[in-house]
mmCIF file of C-alpha atoms and ligand atoms in Angstrom:
data_model
loop_
_atom_site.group_PDB
_atom_site.id
_atom_site.type_symbol
_atom_site.label_atom_id
_atom_site.label_comp_id
_atom_site.label_asym_id
_atom_site.label_seq_id
_atom_site.Cartn_x
_atom_site.Cartn_y
_atom_site.Cartn_z
ATOM 1 C CA ASP A 1 106.925 114.622 128.930
ATOM 2 C CA ARG A 2 107.036 118.321 129.093
ATOM 3 C CA GLY A 3 105.454 121.254 127.419
ATOM 4 C CA SER A 4 106.322 125.174 126.872
ATOM 5 C CA VAL A 5 104.288 127.924 125.248
ATOM 6 C CA GLN A 6 104.561 131.477 124.869
ATOM 7 C CA ASN A 7 101.614 133.767 126.368
ATOM 8 C CA SER A 8 100.887 136.969 124.924
ATOM 9 C CA PRO A 9 99.329 140.100 126.893
ATOM 10 C CA LYS A 10 96.518 142.012 125.451
ATOM 11 C CA LEU A 11 96.200 145.719 125.947
ATOM 12 C CA TYR A 12 96.999 146.833 129.586
ATOM 13 C CA ASP A 13 98.054 143.236 130.145
ATOM 14 C CA VAL A 14 94.148 142.831 131.056
ATOM 15 C CA GLU A 15 94.718 139.128 129.966
ATOM 16 C CA TYR A 16 97.368 136.537 128.664
ATOM 17 C CA LEU A 17 96.335 134.516 125.652
ATOM 18 C CA MET A 18 98.015 131.527 124.616
ATOM 19 C CA PRO A 19 97.726 129.551 121.308
ATOM 20 C CA VAL A 20 96.160 125.746 121.911
ATOM 21 C CA SER A 21 95.258 123.068 119.201
ATOM 22 C CA LEU A 22 92.270 121.137 119.436
ATOM 23 C CA GLY A 23 90.935 118.245 117.501
ATOM 24 C CA THR A 24 92.199 116.313 113.973
ATOM 25 C CA PRO A 25 92.977 118.022 111.878
ATOM 26 C CA SER A 26 94.142 120.740 114.622
ATOM 27 C CA GLN A 27 91.981 123.815 115.078
ATOM 28 C CA GLN A 28 94.097 126.666 116.804
ATOM 29 C CA LEU A 29 92.337 128.954 119.145
ATOM 30 C CA ASN A 30 93.648 131.432 121.555
ATOM 31 C CA LEU A 31 92.829 130.687 125.247
ATOM 32 C CA ASP A 32 93.254 132.294 128.418
ATOM 33 C CA LEU A 33 95.043 130.048 131.178
ATOM 34 C CA ASP A 34 92.883 130.546 134.173
ATOM 35 C CA THR A 35 94.291 129.101 137.579
ATOM 36 C CA GLY A 36 91.124 130.632 139.124
ATOM 37 C CA SER A 37 88.974 128.280 137.486
ATOM 38 C CA SER A 38 88.815 124.456 136.504
ATOM 39 C CA ASP A 39 86.809 124.193 133.208
ATOM 40 C CA LEU A 40 88.380 124.161 129.502
ATOM 41 C CA TRP A 41 85.861 126.053 127.419
ATOM 42 C CA VAL A 42 86.039 127.169 123.975
ATOM 43 C CA PHE A 43 83.699 129.456 121.489
ATOM 44 C CA SER A 44 82.222 126.877 119.170
ATOM 45 C CA THR A 45 79.949 126.477 116.149
ATOM 46 C CA LEU A 46 77.142 125.625 118.516
ATOM 47 C CA LEU A 47 77.028 129.422 119.346
ATOM 48 C CA LYS A 48 74.379 131.684 117.934
ATOM 49 C CA GLU A 49 75.992 134.153 115.637
ATOM 50 C CA SER A 50 74.869 137.010 117.543
ATOM 51 C CA MET A 51 77.272 135.967 120.766
ATOM 52 C CA VAL A 52 80.300 135.754 118.190
ATOM 53 C CA ASN A 53 82.288 138.706 117.405
ATOM 54 C CA GLY A 54 85.684 137.870 115.663
ATOM 55 C CA GLN A 55 86.503 134.689 117.861
ATOM 56 C CA THR A 56 87.980 131.400 116.219
ATOM 57 C CA LEU A 57 85.337 128.792 116.914
ATOM 58 C CA TYR A 58 86.005 124.946 117.710
ATOM 59 C CA ASN A 59 83.874 123.015 115.364
ATOM 60 C CA PRO A 60 83.565 119.343 116.968
ATOM 61 C CA ASN A 61 82.025 117.923 113.785
ATOM 62 C CA ALA A 62 85.240 118.908 111.817
ATOM 63 C CA SER A 63 87.356 116.867 114.045
ATOM 64 C CA THR A 64 87.558 113.101 113.562
ATOM 65 C CA THR A 65 88.869 112.617 116.975
ATOM 66 C CA SER A 66 85.972 114.323 118.808
ATOM 67 C CA ASP A 67 83.356 112.235 120.677
ATOM 68 C CA LYS A 68 80.123 113.920 122.130
ATOM 69 C CA MET A 69 79.483 113.236 125.813
ATOM 70 C CA GLU A 70 75.815 112.730 125.377
ATOM 71 C CA GLY A 71 73.673 114.218 128.280
ATOM 72 C CA TYR A 72 76.747 115.987 129.707
ATOM 73 C CA THR A 73 76.543 120.072 130.279
ATOM 74 C CA TRP A 74 78.535 122.665 131.853
ATOM 75 C CA LYS A 75 77.962 126.142 133.116
ATOM 76 C CA ILE A 76 79.959 128.561 134.884
ATOM 77 C CA THR A 77 79.898 132.180 136.292
ATOM 78 C CA TYR A 78 83.110 133.896 137.007
ATOM 79 C CA GLY A 79 83.888 136.502 139.988
ATOM 80 C CA ASP A 80 83.124 139.357 137.475
ATOM 81 C CA GLN A 81 79.689 137.971 136.746
ATOM 82 C CA SER A 82 80.743 136.985 133.197
ATOM 83 C CA TYR A 83 79.518 133.508 132.234
ATOM 84 C CA SER A 84 79.183 130.630 129.782
ATOM 85 C CA SER A 85 77.584 127.343 129.092
ATOM 86 C CA GLY A 86 77.109 124.500 126.559
ATOM 87 C CA ASP A 87 78.053 120.852 125.661
ATOM 88 C CA VAL A 88 80.823 118.692 126.368
ATOM 89 C CA TYR A 89 83.003 116.586 123.845
ATOM 90 C CA ILE A 90 85.963 114.640 124.342
ATOM 91 C CA ASP A 91 88.954 115.464 122.046
ATOM 92 C CA THR A 92 92.762 115.733 121.688
ATOM 93 C CA VAL A 93 94.135 119.080 123.121
ATOM 94 C CA THR A 94 97.853 120.122 122.755
ATOM 95 C CA ILE A 95 99.475 123.075 124.479
ATOM 96 C CA GLY A 96 102.957 123.892 123.669
ATOM 97 C CA ASP A 97 103.791 120.456 122.228
ATOM 98 C CA LEU A 98 102.163 118.688 125.052
ATOM 99 C CA THR A 99 99.189 116.626 124.215
ATOM 100 C CA VAL A 100 96.125 115.269 126.155
ATOM 101 C CA SER A 101 94.492 112.846 123.774
ATOM 102 C CA THR A 102 91.304 112.489 125.752
ATOM 103 C CA GLN A 103 90.490 116.020 127.368
ATOM 104 C CA ALA A 104 86.912 117.073 128.204
ATOM 105 C CA VAL A 105 86.441 120.226 125.938
ATOM 106 C CA GLU A 106 83.434 122.423 126.816
ATOM 107 C CA ALA A 107 81.988 123.782 123.882
ATOM 108 C CA ALA A 108 80.175 126.896 124.402
ATOM 109 C CA LYS A 109 76.390 127.452 123.309
ATOM 110 C CA VAL A 110 75.974 130.469 125.336
ATOM 111 C CA VAL A 111 78.271 133.302 126.543
ATOM 112 C CA SER A 112 78.020 136.500 128.249
ATOM 113 C CA GLU A 113 78.170 139.910 126.726
ATOM 114 C CA GLU A 114 81.725 140.369 128.230
ATOM 115 C CA PHE A 115 83.156 137.239 126.289
ATOM 116 C CA THR A 116 81.444 138.250 123.041
ATOM 117 C CA ALA A 117 83.113 141.670 123.204
ATOM 118 C CA ASP A 118 86.394 140.154 124.010
ATOM 119 C CA SER A 119 87.080 139.322 120.197
ATOM 120 C CA ASP A 120 90.728 138.172 120.897
ATOM 121 C CA ASN A 121 89.503 135.473 123.438
ATOM 122 C CA ASP A 122 88.453 132.265 122.282
ATOM 123 C CA GLY A 123 87.966 130.690 125.733
ATOM 124 C CA LEU A 124 89.714 129.514 128.967
ATOM 125 C CA VAL A 125 91.847 126.854 130.088
ATOM 126 C CA GLY A 126 90.981 126.361 133.878
ATOM 127 C CA LEU A 127 94.085 125.166 135.832
ATOM 128 C CA GLY A 128 92.701 125.232 139.352
ATOM 129 C CA PHE A 129 91.637 122.111 140.893
ATOM 130 C CA GLY A 130 89.179 119.754 139.163
ATOM 131 C CA ILE A 131 86.818 119.574 142.201
ATOM 132 C CA ILE A 132 85.371 123.056 141.035
ATOM 133 C CA ASN A 133 84.991 121.689 137.379
ATOM 134 C CA THR A 134 81.142 122.596 136.496
ATOM 135 C CA VAL A 135 80.457 119.509 134.006
ATOM 136 C CA GLN A 136 77.186 117.779 134.918
ATOM 137 C CA PRO A 137 76.421 114.965 135.738
ATOM 138 C CA TYR A 138 80.171 114.096 136.413
ATOM 139 C CA LYS A 139 82.819 116.706 136.766
ATOM 140 C CA GLN A 140 85.949 116.509 134.519
ATOM 141 C CA LYS A 141 89.827 116.807 135.065
ATOM 142 C CA THR A 142 91.335 119.690 133.971
ATOM 143 C CA PHE A 143 94.123 119.603 131.203
ATOM 144 C CA PHE A 144 96.999 119.709 133.749
ATOM 145 C CA GLU A 145 95.538 116.750 135.977
ATOM 146 C CA LYS A 146 95.133 114.565 132.539
ATOM 147 C CA ALA A 147 98.772 115.515 131.643
ATOM 148 C CA MET A 148 100.274 115.143 135.040
ATOM 149 C CA PRO A 149 101.150 111.537 135.254
ATOM 150 C CA GLY A 150 103.212 111.751 132.260
ATOM 151 C CA LEU A 151 105.013 114.754 133.033
ATOM 152 C CA ASP A 152 108.669 114.788 134.058
ATOM 153 C CA SER A 153 107.404 116.809 137.281
ATOM 154 C CA PRO A 154 103.752 117.384 138.501
ATOM 155 C CA VAL A 155 104.351 121.172 137.924
ATOM 156 C CA PHE A 156 103.468 124.067 135.637
ATOM 157 C CA THR A 157 104.894 127.509 135.924
ATOM 158 C CA ALA A 158 103.758 130.988 134.999
ATOM 159 C CA ASP A 159 105.994 133.597 133.546
ATOM 160 C CA LEU A 160 103.973 136.570 132.969
ATOM 161 C CA LYS A 161 105.468 139.919 131.776
ATOM 162 C CA ALA A 162 104.529 143.461 131.817
ATOM 163 C CA GLY A 163 103.810 144.506 128.282
ATOM 164 C CA ALA A 164 105.682 141.589 126.766
ATOM 165 C CA PRO A 165 105.204 137.782 125.842
ATOM 166 C CA GLY A 166 106.132 135.544 128.610
ATOM 167 C CA ARG A 167 105.902 131.770 128.916
ATOM 168 C CA TYR A 168 103.738 128.904 130.588
ATOM 169 C CA ASN A 169 105.945 125.742 131.034
ATOM 170 C CA PHE A 170 104.434 122.445 131.991
ATOM 171 C CA GLY A 171 106.338 119.580 133.820
ATOM 172 C CA TYR A 172 109.489 121.358 134.635
ATOM 173 C CA ILE A 173 111.060 124.199 135.941
ATOM 174 C CA ASP A 174 113.375 126.312 133.775
ATOM 175 C CA ASP A 175 116.117 127.476 136.004
ATOM 176 C CA ASP A 176 117.095 130.348 133.594
ATOM 177 C CA ALA A 177 113.625 131.857 133.907
ATOM 178 C CA TYR A 178 114.190 133.412 137.517
ATOM 179 C CA SER A 179 116.727 134.850 139.872
ATOM 180 C CA GLY A 180 117.503 133.915 143.269
ATOM 181 C CA ASN A 181 115.929 130.995 144.993
ATOM 182 C CA ILE A 182 112.192 129.853 144.532
ATOM 183 C CA THR A 183 110.493 129.701 147.931
ATOM 184 C CA TYR A 184 107.617 127.289 148.301
ATOM 185 C CA VAL A 185 104.399 127.989 150.467
ATOM 186 C CA PRO A 186 101.555 125.257 151.333
ATOM 187 C CA VAL A 187 98.396 125.456 149.393
ATOM 188 C CA ASN A 188 94.953 124.520 150.474
ATOM 189 C CA SER A 189 93.036 123.296 147.521
ATOM 190 C CA THR A 190 89.765 122.572 149.490
ATOM 191 C CA ASP A 191 87.695 124.963 147.480
ATOM 192 C CA GLY A 192 89.522 124.273 144.222
ATOM 193 C CA PHE A 193 91.779 127.340 144.103
ATOM 194 C CA TRP A 194 95.620 127.987 144.643
ATOM 195 C CA ARG A 195 94.948 129.253 147.999
ATOM 196 C CA TRP A 196 98.000 130.327 150.418
ATOM 197 C CA VAL A 197 98.596 132.733 153.074
ATOM 198 C CA SER A 198 101.216 135.596 152.895
ATOM 199 C CA PRO A 199 102.828 136.700 156.202
ATOM 200 C CA GLY A 200 102.243 140.473 155.330
ATOM 201 C CA PHE A 201 103.333 143.334 152.981
ATOM 202 C CA GLN A 202 105.675 146.495 152.978
ATOM 203 C CA VAL A 203 104.875 149.587 151.015
ATOM 204 C CA GLY A 204 108.088 151.393 149.509
ATOM 205 C CA SER A 205 111.623 150.331 149.775
ATOM 206 C CA ALA A 206 112.026 152.182 153.055
ATOM 207 C CA GLY A 207 108.648 151.005 154.686
ATOM 208 C CA SER A 208 108.439 148.806 157.639
ATOM 209 C CA PHE A 209 107.089 145.132 157.069
ATOM 210 C CA ASN A 210 103.441 144.963 158.212
ATOM 211 C CA SER A 211 103.061 141.368 159.461
ATOM 212 C CA THR A 212 99.326 140.750 158.830
ATOM 213 C CA ARG A 213 98.436 137.211 157.421
ATOM 214 C CA ILE A 214 96.646 137.650 153.840
ATOM 215 C CA HIS A 215 94.699 134.696 152.779
ATOM 216 C CA GLY A 216 94.423 134.671 149.058
ATOM 217 C CA ILE A 217 94.672 132.787 145.613
ATOM 218 C CA ALA A 218 97.095 133.000 142.716
ATOM 219 C CA ASP A 219 94.888 133.524 139.884
ATOM 220 C CA THR A 220 96.411 134.066 136.354
ATOM 221 C CA GLY A 221 92.902 134.661 135.177
ATOM 222 C CA THR A 222 92.166 138.153 137.297
ATOM 223 C CA THR A 223 93.915 141.194 135.980
ATOM 224 C CA LEU A 224 94.301 143.210 139.200
ATOM 225 C CA LEU A 225 95.552 142.702 142.705
ATOM 226 C CA LEU A 226 92.612 142.702 145.013
ATOM 227 C CA LEU A 227 93.832 143.160 148.702
ATOM 228 C CA PRO A 228 92.093 143.752 152.105
ATOM 229 C CA ASP A 229 91.074 147.554 152.353
ATOM 230 C CA SER A 230 93.742 147.912 155.216
ATOM 231 C CA VAL A 231 96.391 147.071 152.717
ATOM 232 C CA CYS A 232 95.014 149.212 150.098
ATOM 233 C CA ASP A 233 94.826 152.087 152.374
ATOM 234 C CA ALA A 234 98.385 151.680 153.656
ATOM 235 C CA PHE A 235 99.634 151.783 150.065
ATOM 236 C CA TYR A 236 97.493 154.619 148.501
ATOM 237 C CA SER A 237 98.028 156.618 151.616
ATOM 238 C CA GLN A 238 101.702 157.340 150.252
ATOM 239 C CA ILE A 239 100.543 158.369 146.687
ATOM 240 C CA ALA A 240 99.961 162.390 146.746
ATOM 241 C CA SER A 241 97.008 162.289 144.357
ATOM 242 C CA ALA A 242 95.416 159.091 145.234
ATOM 243 C CA GLU A 243 91.916 158.875 146.192
ATOM 244 C CA TYR A 244 89.043 156.388 146.353
ATOM 245 C CA GLU A 245 86.598 157.549 143.381
ATOM 246 C CA PRO A 246 83.130 155.533 143.730
ATOM 247 C CA SER A 247 82.371 156.794 140.175
ATOM 248 C CA GLN A 248 85.352 154.835 138.878
ATOM 249 C CA GLY A 249 84.754 151.893 141.114
ATOM 250 C CA GLY A 250 87.964 152.262 143.243
ATOM 251 C CA TYR A 251 91.310 154.022 143.828
ATOM 252 C CA THR A 252 92.730 156.230 141.359
ATOM 253 C CA PHE A 253 95.748 158.473 140.667
ATOM 254 C CA GLU A 254 97.433 161.053 138.536
ATOM 255 C CA CYS A 255 99.008 158.707 135.834
ATOM 256 C CA GLY A 256 102.321 160.621 136.198
ATOM 257 C CA ASP A 257 102.496 160.838 140.151
ATOM 258 C CA PRO A 258 106.070 160.390 141.054
ATOM 259 C CA THR A 259 105.211 159.214 144.531
ATOM 260 C CA VAL A 260 103.763 155.843 143.584
ATOM 261 C CA PRO A 261 105.790 153.438 145.689
ATOM 262 C CA ASP A 262 106.824 149.894 144.966
ATOM 263 C CA PHE A 263 104.889 147.158 146.858
ATOM 264 C CA TYR A 264 106.377 144.027 148.381
ATOM 265 C CA PHE A 265 104.454 140.993 149.480
ATOM 266 C CA GLY A 266 105.804 138.235 151.801
ATOM 267 C CA THR A 267 105.961 134.732 150.833
ATOM 268 C CA ALA A 268 108.028 132.710 153.201
ATOM 269 C CA ASN A 269 111.317 132.399 154.912
ATOM 270 C CA GLY A 270 111.681 136.180 154.895
ATOM 271 C CA GLN A 271 111.399 136.378 151.114
ATOM 272 C CA MET A 272 109.444 139.441 149.477
ATOM 273 C CA ILE A 273 108.452 139.733 146.054
ATOM 274 C CA ARG A 274 108.783 143.395 144.733
ATOM 275 C CA ILE A 275 105.881 144.856 142.475
ATOM 276 C CA PRO A 276 107.288 147.962 140.875
ATOM 277 C CA GLY A 277 104.924 150.913 141.315
ATOM 278 C CA SER A 278 104.980 151.308 137.618
ATOM 279 C CA TYR A 279 102.678 148.022 137.569
ATOM 280 C CA MET A 280 100.059 149.722 139.710
ATOM 281 C CA SER A 281 99.137 152.268 136.931
ATOM 282 C CA TYR A 282 96.516 149.982 135.229
ATOM 283 C CA SER A 283 94.843 152.237 132.696
ATOM 284 C CA LYS A 284 93.583 155.796 132.204
ATOM 285 C CA THR A 285 90.169 156.094 133.895
ATOM 286 C CA ASP A 286 88.585 157.745 130.872
ATOM 287 C CA THR A 287 89.966 158.810 127.371
ATOM 288 C CA GLY A 288 92.062 161.956 127.680
ATOM 289 C CA SER A 289 91.964 161.760 131.478
ATOM 290 C CA SER A 290 95.128 162.462 133.516
ATOM 291 C CA ARG A 291 93.960 159.828 136.210
ATOM 292 C CA CYS A 292 95.006 156.350 136.292
ATOM 293 C CA PHE A 293 92.780 153.320 137.679
ATOM 294 C CA GLY A 294 95.187 151.497 140.240
ATOM 295 C CA GLY A 295 96.372 148.023 139.843
ATOM 296 C CA MET A 296 95.732 147.450 143.418
ATOM 297 C CA GLN A 297 92.094 147.430 144.452
ATOM 298 C CA SER A 298 89.925 146.355 147.341
ATOM 299 C CA ASP A 299 89.016 142.699 147.855
ATOM 300 C CA SER A 300 86.081 143.418 149.780
ATOM 301 C CA GLY A 301 83.476 142.304 147.236
ATOM 302 C CA VAL A 302 85.382 138.702 147.070
ATOM 303 C CA GLY A 303 85.965 137.827 150.561
ATOM 304 C CA PHE A 304 89.766 136.915 150.246
ATOM 305 C CA THR A 305 92.621 138.141 148.427
ATOM 306 C CA ILE A 306 93.288 137.575 144.724
ATOM 307 C CA TRP A 307 96.830 137.774 143.316
ATOM 308 C CA GLY A 308 96.008 138.556 140.025
ATOM 309 C CA ASP A 309 98.276 139.371 136.906
ATOM 310 C CA VAL A 310 99.540 142.678 138.323
ATOM 311 C CA ALA A 311 101.167 140.574 141.236
ATOM 312 C CA LEU A 312 102.242 137.449 139.210
ATOM 313 C CA LYS A 313 103.857 139.338 136.589
ATOM 314 C CA ALA A 314 106.360 140.445 139.207
ATOM 315 C CA ALA A 315 107.227 136.977 139.738
ATOM 316 C CA PHE A 316 108.262 133.424 138.432
ATOM 317 C CA VAL A 317 105.508 131.465 139.792
ATOM 318 C CA VAL A 318 105.539 127.504 140.302
ATOM 319 C CA PHE A 319 102.261 125.904 140.482
ATOM 320 C CA ASP A 320 103.139 122.323 142.024
ATOM 321 C CA GLN A 321 99.985 120.097 142.068
ATOM 322 C CA GLY A 322 101.968 117.161 142.968
ATOM 323 C CA SER A 323 102.838 118.481 146.437
ATOM 324 C CA GLU A 324 100.058 121.065 146.655
ATOM 325 C CA GLN A 325 102.684 124.006 146.981
ATOM 326 C CA LEU A 326 103.384 127.443 145.268
ATOM 327 C CA GLY A 327 106.824 128.379 144.461
ATOM 328 C CA TRP A 328 107.688 132.121 144.202
ATOM 329 C CA ALA A 329 110.893 133.716 142.705
ATOM 330 C CA GLU A 330 112.023 137.132 141.515
ATOM 331 C CA LYS A 331 113.162 137.117 137.804
HETATM 332 C C1 47J B 401 86.546 135.023 132.830
HETATM 333 C C2 47J B 401 87.390 135.221 134.094
HETATM 334 C C3 47J B 401 88.108 134.493 134.793
HETATM 335 C C4 47J B 401 88.343 135.006 136.077
HETATM 336 C C5 47J B 401 89.444 134.467 136.963
HETATM 337 N N1 47J B 401 89.236 133.235 137.525
HETATM 338 N N2 47J B 401 87.636 136.144 135.990
HETATM 339 C C6 47J B 401 87.357 137.221 137.181
HETATM 340 N N3 47J B 401 86.882 136.427 134.780
#
């Protein structure tokens, strides 16, 4: 079996949403595929109205195939301190023509203000490893873990694009979606993330390669590229107008600065993925400002590097849960 679904970026590529069908008759919600967490949760009719602001709500009572998991609950807090919690139902879930008939659907009863404010986002599909699923008393499998046994190949791929729709594929690798070869690196799933080690980086096409091992996770649910301070310093020192602005909470530079270089990160076997300098202008710092917030920021608040959408949209990425490895290709 296999599946394929289009993803669509929101403004500034802050997140990528995909249509997902839940229940019978099907209820379609727009969800954020997040390889940095492992709960599938949705806005639901269990929420107080004050917590809802335009989102589409999953109504388990309107689904003839939903079964409440009595006594089961969930509660999750993300790296950006947003959070949600609620009850758990088993129901059918379809993503890109791939159906899991008995998926744990975590119906929200409480969501933090960040989620309420994000009216296009109806919830998340966590495709990290199930070991960090938050359902109590017994953790639940991710959508991919439930689907995996029936798939042609135990992989899903992420093709995120800058300012354009891309695609998530399940169970196969589309050889027309990338150029050159896919280079695989080992993944350590112990803490539930797609954690891998980059051998180093290079600033600019004429720069030298810095061999420094960078431990980090591939996280489709994080917008920016969060790297060690030493790497950020090496990058922003090449941009004339760049400075660290504590009031903005990070590195900024003049939006039109012509000296913004490309950034390359190593994968394996000498392969590097090139992130165009244009991806590093994340957004204007304030309305009418000429300064842009950098797409690369420090990972000092996290403890490890996060290869978020700014990096992932420069590549075709294979999440191989069958052999616990990540595949990287240019495109
Ligand atoms: C809601 C959400 C998801 C993620 C990445 N895993 N963050 C940082 N916030």
